[in-house]
Coordinates of C-alpha atoms in Angstrom, one line a residue:
X3 CA 41.6 -45.0 14.7
X4 CA 43.7 -44.6 12.4
X5 CA 43.3 -45.6 8.6
X6 CA 45.1 -47.9 7.2
X7 CA 47.8 -46.7 4.4
X8 CA 46.9 -47.4 1.0
X9 CA 48.3 -46.8 -2.5
X10 CA 48.3 -43.1 -3.5
X11 CA 46.1 -41.6 -5.8
X12 CA 45.1 -38.1 -6.8
X13 CA 41.8 -37.7 -8.4
X14 CA 40.8 -33.8 -9.1
X15 CA 38.1 -32.0 -6.7
X16 CA 37.1 -28.5 -6.6
X17 CA 34.6 -28.6 -4.0
X18 CA 33.1 -30.9 -1.2
X19 CA 29.4 -29.3 -1.3
X20 CA 28.8 -27.4 -4.2
X21 CA 28.5 -29.6 -7.7
X22 CA 28.6 -26.4 -10.0
X23 CA 32.0 -25.6 -8.9
X24 CA 33.5 -28.9 -10.1
X25 CA 33.9 -28.2 -13.8
X26 CA 37.5 -28.5 -13.8
X27 CA 37.3 -31.9 -12.1
X28 CA 34.7 -33.1 -15.1
X29 CA 37.1 -31.3 -17.9
X30 CA 39.8 -33.3 -16.8
X31 CA 38.9 -36.4 -15.5
X32 CA 40.6 -38.7 -18.4
X33 CA 39.2 -41.5 -19.3
X34 CA 39.9 -44.7 -18.0
X35 CA 41.5 -48.1 -18.9
X36 CA 39.8 -49.5 -22.6
X37 CA 39.1 -53.2 -23.1
X38 CA 40.4 -54.9 -26.0
X39 CA 38.1 -56.4 -28.9
X40 CA 38.5 -58.8 -31.2
X41 CA 36.8 -58.6 -34.8
X42 CA 37.0 -62.1 -35.3
X43 CA 33.5 -63.7 -35.3
X44 CA 34.8 -67.8 -35.5
X45 CA 36.3 -67.0 -31.7
X46 CA 33.9 -64.4 -30.6
X47 CA 32.6 -65.8 -27.7
X48 CA 35.7 -66.9 -26.2
X49 CA 37.3 -63.7 -27.0
X50 CA 34.3 -61.8 -25.4
X51 CA 34.7 -62.9 -22.0
X52 CA 38.1 -62.7 -22.2
X53 CA 38.0 -58.7 -23.0
X54 CA 35.5 -58.7 -19.8
X55 CA 38.5 -60.2 -17.1
X56 CA 41.5 -59.0 -19.0
X57 CA 41.3 -55.5 -16.3
X58 CA 40.7 -58.0 -13.7
X59 CA 43.4 -60.3 -14.2
X60 CA 46.6 -59.9 -12.4
X61 CA 48.1 -59.5 -8.6
X62 CA 47.5 -56.7 -6.4
X63 CA 50.4 -55.2 -6.7
X64 CA 49.5 -54.4 -10.2
X65 CA 45.9 -53.0 -9.4
X66 CA 47.4 -50.9 -7.6
X67 CA 49.8 -49.4 -9.7
X68 CA 46.9 -49.1 -12.6
X69 CA 45.1 -47.3 -9.7
X70 CA 48.3 -44.8 -9.3
X71 CA 48.9 -44.3 -13.1
X72 CA 45.5 -43.5 -13.9
X73 CA 44.6 -41.5 -11.1
X74 CA 47.9 -39.1 -10.8
X75 CA 47.2 -37.6 -14.7
X76 CA 44.1 -35.8 -13.4
X77 CA 43.7 -32.5 -11.3
X78 CA 45.6 -33.0 -8.0
X79 CA 43.3 -30.3 -6.5
X80 CA 41.7 -31.5 -3.0
X81 CA 39.3 -30.6 -0.2
X82 CA 40.7 -31.9 3.0
X83 CA 37.3 -33.0 5.1
X84 CA 36.9 -34.5 8.2
X85 CA 35.3 -38.0 9.3
X86 CA 33.2 -39.1 12.0
X87 CA 34.6 -42.2 13.9
X88 CA 31.9 -44.2 12.1
X89 CA 32.6 -43.1 8.8
X90 CA 36.5 -43.3 9.4
X91 CA 35.4 -47.1 11.0
X92 CA 33.3 -48.3 8.2
X93 CA 35.8 -47.0 5.1
X94 CA 38.7 -48.9 6.8
X95 CA 36.7 -52.1 6.8
X96 CA 35.5 -51.9 3.4
X97 CA 39.2 -50.5 2.4
X98 CA 40.2 -53.8 4.2
X99 CA 38.1 -55.8 2.1
X100 CA 39.4 -55.0 -0.8
X101 CA 42.7 -56.6 0.0
X102 CA 41.6 -60.3 0.3
X103 CA 42.0 -62.2 -2.8
X104 CA 39.8 -65.4 -4.0
X105 CA 41.0 -68.8 -2.4
X106 CA 39.8 -70.9 -4.4
X107 CA 41.3 -73.3 -1.3
X108 CA 39.2 -71.8 1.4
X109 CA 35.9 -73.6 2.5
X110 CA 34.5 -70.3 3.0
X111 CA 35.1 -68.5 -0.4
X112 CA 34.3 -72.1 -2.3
X113 CA 30.6 -71.7 -0.3
X114 CA 30.3 -68.4 -1.5
X115 CA 30.8 -69.5 -5.3
X116 CA 28.2 -72.2 -4.4
X117 CA 25.6 -69.7 -2.9
X118 CA 26.0 -67.4 -5.6
X119 CA 25.2 -70.2 -8.1
X120 CA 22.0 -71.5 -6.1
X121 CA 20.9 -67.8 -6.4
X122 CA 21.1 -67.6 -10.0
X123 CA 20.1 -71.1 -11.0
X124 CA 17.9 -72.3 -7.9
X125 CA 16.6 -75.9 -9.8
X126 CA 20.0 -76.5 -11.6
X127 CA 22.3 -78.8 -9.5
X128 CA 25.7 -77.7 -9.9
X129 CA 28.5 -80.3 -10.9
X130 CA 31.3 -78.9 -9.4
X131 CA 33.1 -75.7 -8.5
X132 CA 34.8 -76.1 -11.9
X133 CA 32.5 -76.9 -14.5
X134 CA 31.2 -75.6 -18.0
X135 CA 27.9 -74.9 -16.5
X136 CA 29.5 -71.7 -15.4
X137 CA 29.7 -70.5 -18.4
X138 CA 26.0 -70.0 -18.3
X139 CA 26.2 -67.1 -15.8
X140 CA 28.7 -65.2 -17.8
X141 CA 32.6 -66.5 -16.7
X142 CA 35.3 -66.6 -18.8
X143 CA 35.7 -70.0 -18.8
X144 CA 35.1 -73.0 -15.9
X145 CA 36.4 -72.2 -13.4
X146 CA 35.6 -68.7 -11.8
X147 CA 38.4 -68.4 -9.4
X148 CA 40.5 -67.0 -12.3
X149 CA 38.1 -64.1 -12.8
X150 CA 38.8 -63.0 -9.3
X151 CA 42.3 -62.5 -9.7
X152 CA 42.6 -58.9 -10.1
X153 CA 39.4 -57.7 -8.1
X154 CA 39.9 -60.2 -4.9
X155 CA 36.6 -61.8 -3.1
X156 CA 34.8 -58.2 -3.1
X157 CA 33.5 -58.8 -6.7
X158 CA 32.0 -62.3 -5.6
X159 CA 30.8 -61.0 -2.3
X160 CA 29.1 -58.0 -4.5
X161 CA 27.4 -60.3 -7.0
X162 CA 26.3 -62.5 -4.0
X163 CA 24.7 -59.2 -2.2
X164 CA 23.0 -58.3 -5.3
X165 CA 21.6 -62.2 -5.7
X166 CA 20.4 -62.3 -2.2
X167 CA 18.9 -58.3 -1.7
X168 CA 17.5 -57.8 -4.8
X169 CA 16.9 -60.9 -6.2
X170 CA 14.0 -59.9 -8.7
X171 CA 16.6 -57.4 -10.3
X172 CA 19.6 -59.9 -10.2
X173 CA 17.2 -62.5 -12.2
X174 CA 16.3 -59.5 -15.1
X175 CA 20.1 -58.7 -15.7
X176 CA 21.4 -62.2 -16.1
X177 CA 18.6 -63.9 -18.0
X178 CA 18.3 -60.7 -20.0
X179 CA 14.6 -60.3 -19.6
X180 CA 14.1 -56.3 -20.6
X181 CA 14.2 -54.8 -23.9
X182 CA 15.5 -55.3 -27.3
X183 CA 18.6 -57.6 -26.9
X184 CA 22.0 -57.3 -29.3
X185 CA 22.7 -60.6 -30.8
X186 CA 25.8 -60.5 -29.2
X187 CA 25.3 -59.8 -25.0
X188 CA 27.5 -58.5 -22.4
X189 CA 28.5 -61.7 -20.3
X190 CA 26.7 -61.1 -16.9
X191 CA 29.5 -62.1 -14.4
X192 CA 32.3 -60.9 -16.1
X193 CA 30.7 -57.3 -16.5
X194 CA 30.1 -57.8 -12.5
X195 CA 33.4 -57.8 -11.9
X196 CA 34.3 -55.1 -14.3
X197 CA 31.5 -53.2 -12.5
X198 CA 33.2 -53.8 -9.0
X199 CA 36.8 -52.6 -10.4
X200 CA 35.3 -49.4 -11.6
X201 CA 33.5 -48.1 -8.5
X202 CA 36.7 -49.0 -6.5
X203 CA 38.6 -46.9 -8.8
X204 CA 35.8 -44.0 -9.2
X205 CA 35.3 -43.5 -5.4
X206 CA 39.3 -43.6 -4.8
X207 CA 39.2 -46.5 -2.5
X208 CA 42.7 -47.2 -3.0
X209 CA 43.8 -43.8 -1.8
X210 CA 46.0 -43.2 1.1
X211 CA 43.8 -43.1 3.9
X212 CA 40.3 -41.2 2.5
X213 CA 38.8 -40.6 -0.9
X214 CA 40.5 -37.5 -2.7
X215 CA 37.7 -37.2 -5.2
X216 CA 34.1 -35.6 -4.5
X217 CA 31.8 -39.0 -5.7
X218 CA 34.2 -40.5 -3.3
X219 CA 33.8 -37.8 -0.5
X220 CA 30.0 -37.7 -0.7
X221 CA 30.2 -41.7 -0.6
X222 CA 31.8 -41.9 2.7
X223 CA 28.7 -39.8 3.7
X224 CA 26.6 -42.8 2.9
X225 CA 28.6 -45.2 4.3
X226 CA 28.2 -43.3 7.5
X227 CA 24.8 -43.9 7.1
X228 CA 24.9 -47.5 5.9
X229 CA 27.6 -50.1 6.1
X230 CA 26.0 -51.5 2.7
X231 CA 26.6 -48.8 0.7
X232 CA 29.5 -50.2 -1.5
X233 CA 27.5 -53.3 -1.9
X234 CA 24.1 -51.5 -2.9
X235 CA 25.7 -48.8 -5.0
X236 CA 27.2 -51.7 -6.7
X237 CA 23.4 -53.0 -7.5
X238 CA 22.5 -49.6 -8.6
X239 CA 25.6 -49.3 -10.9
X240 CA 24.9 -52.7 -12.6
X241 CA 21.2 -51.5 -13.3
X242 CA 22.9 -48.6 -14.6
X243 CA 25.0 -50.2 -17.1
X244 CA 21.9 -52.6 -18.5
X245 CA 19.9 -49.3 -18.9
X246 CA 22.6 -47.8 -20.7
X247 CA 23.2 -50.5 -23.0
X248 CA 19.6 -50.7 -23.9
X249 CA 19.5 -47.3 -24.4
X250 CA 22.4 -47.1 -26.5
X251 CA 21.5 -50.1 -28.6
X252 CA 24.4 -51.2 -27.7
X253 CA 26.5 -54.8 -28.9
X254 CA 29.7 -56.3 -27.6
X255 CA 32.1 -53.7 -29.3
X256 CA 30.6 -50.8 -27.2
X257 CA 30.9 -52.2 -23.5
X258 CA 33.5 -49.7 -22.5
X259 CA 31.5 -47.0 -23.8
X260 CA 28.5 -48.2 -21.7
X261 CA 30.6 -48.6 -19.1
X262 CA 32.1 -45.1 -18.9
X263 CA 28.6 -43.6 -19.7
X264 CA 27.3 -45.5 -16.9
X265 CA 30.4 -44.1 -14.4
X266 CA 29.8 -40.4 -15.5
X267 CA 26.1 -40.8 -14.6
X268 CA 27.1 -42.3 -11.3
X269 CA 29.5 -39.6 -10.3
X270 CA 27.1 -37.0 -11.6
X271 CA 24.5 -38.2 -8.8
X272 CA 27.3 -38.9 -6.4
X273 CA 28.1 -35.0 -6.3
X274 CA 24.5 -34.0 -5.8
X275 CA 24.2 -31.9 -3.0
X276 CA 21.0 -33.4 -1.8
X277 CA 22.0 -37.4 -1.4
X278 CA 21.8 -38.0 2.0
X279 CA 21.5 -41.6 1.7
X280 CA 21.9 -44.2 -0.8
X281 CA 17.9 -44.6 -1.3
X282 CA 18.1 -40.5 -2.9
X283 CA 20.3 -41.2 -5.9
X284 CA 18.0 -41.0 -8.8
X285 CA 18.9 -44.2 -10.3
X286 CA 18.0 -46.3 -7.0
X287 CA 14.7 -46.6 -8.3
X288 CA 16.1 -49.0 -11.3
X289 CA 16.1 -51.9 -8.7
X290 CA 12.5 -51.7 -8.3
X291 CA 11.2 -51.6 -11.9

C-alpha cells in the first residue's frame, strides 16, 4: 500500500531514538502562528471567539499553504524510517480524515453536531443547528459550521470523541469546574478547534507520505498500537491546555502563550524513548483527575 501524497513540509529532526540528540530540533523550532487579540473591552467576547477561530477559517488550500510556509523555515534534517503495513494503513486513514471538510448539508455531519450538543448538555433541548445556544459551548456564533471551515470534520470528531470517551474530563473543562479562573475564560469549542489544528501541524500530518519530525515519527508508532491514538492525544492535549491555563493564571490575552507551552511539553513527551502506547505519556493521567 502506498501512502497518499500531501503537501510538503519539513520540520527538523536529528534522531529517531535519542532525545538528547535533538537539541538542534528544539533550538531551531520557530514559534507558530500568533493569534490576534483586541483590547476593546466593549467588543471583547465577540472578538475573543473570533481570535480563536481565525486560524481555522479559510480554504483547505490556504491551510496547506500555511503548513508549508511555517514548517519549511525549520531545520530540514530528516532521519528516514520504515513503517509497518499497519502503521502505513492507519496513517493513511488519518491523513484522509484531514481532507474531509464539514458539510452542513450532510445528514451525518448534522447528526454528529447534534450528538455533540447532547453530550455537552444532555438536559437542554437544542432549538436548531443554527441557534444562539451554541455560544454556551464556546462557538464563535450561532452557526458552528462556520468554525469548521479551516480544520474540517476532524475537529468535530475530536470533540465528539472527547465527550464520549472521557465525559467527566470533557464536562470538567467545558464547565470550567477546576481552579481559580480568570474573569475572561477561553471559549471551549473554539479552543478545541485550535488544539486539533495545533496537533496536525505539530505531528507533521500534512507531510508527503509520513511525518518528518521526531514527535510525528514516534506518534506513528503509537498509531500502530491504537488507531484512536490521534483522538486520544487530542483529549490529552486539551487537558494539558487547561492545566497550563490554570498554572499560568492565564486570561484571554495569554491563550496563544498557553497553547505554545502545551505544544512544547507535548513534543517532549512524544520524544521520550519509553513511550510505546498513548497511555505511557506522562500527561495521560490528567484525563483521570
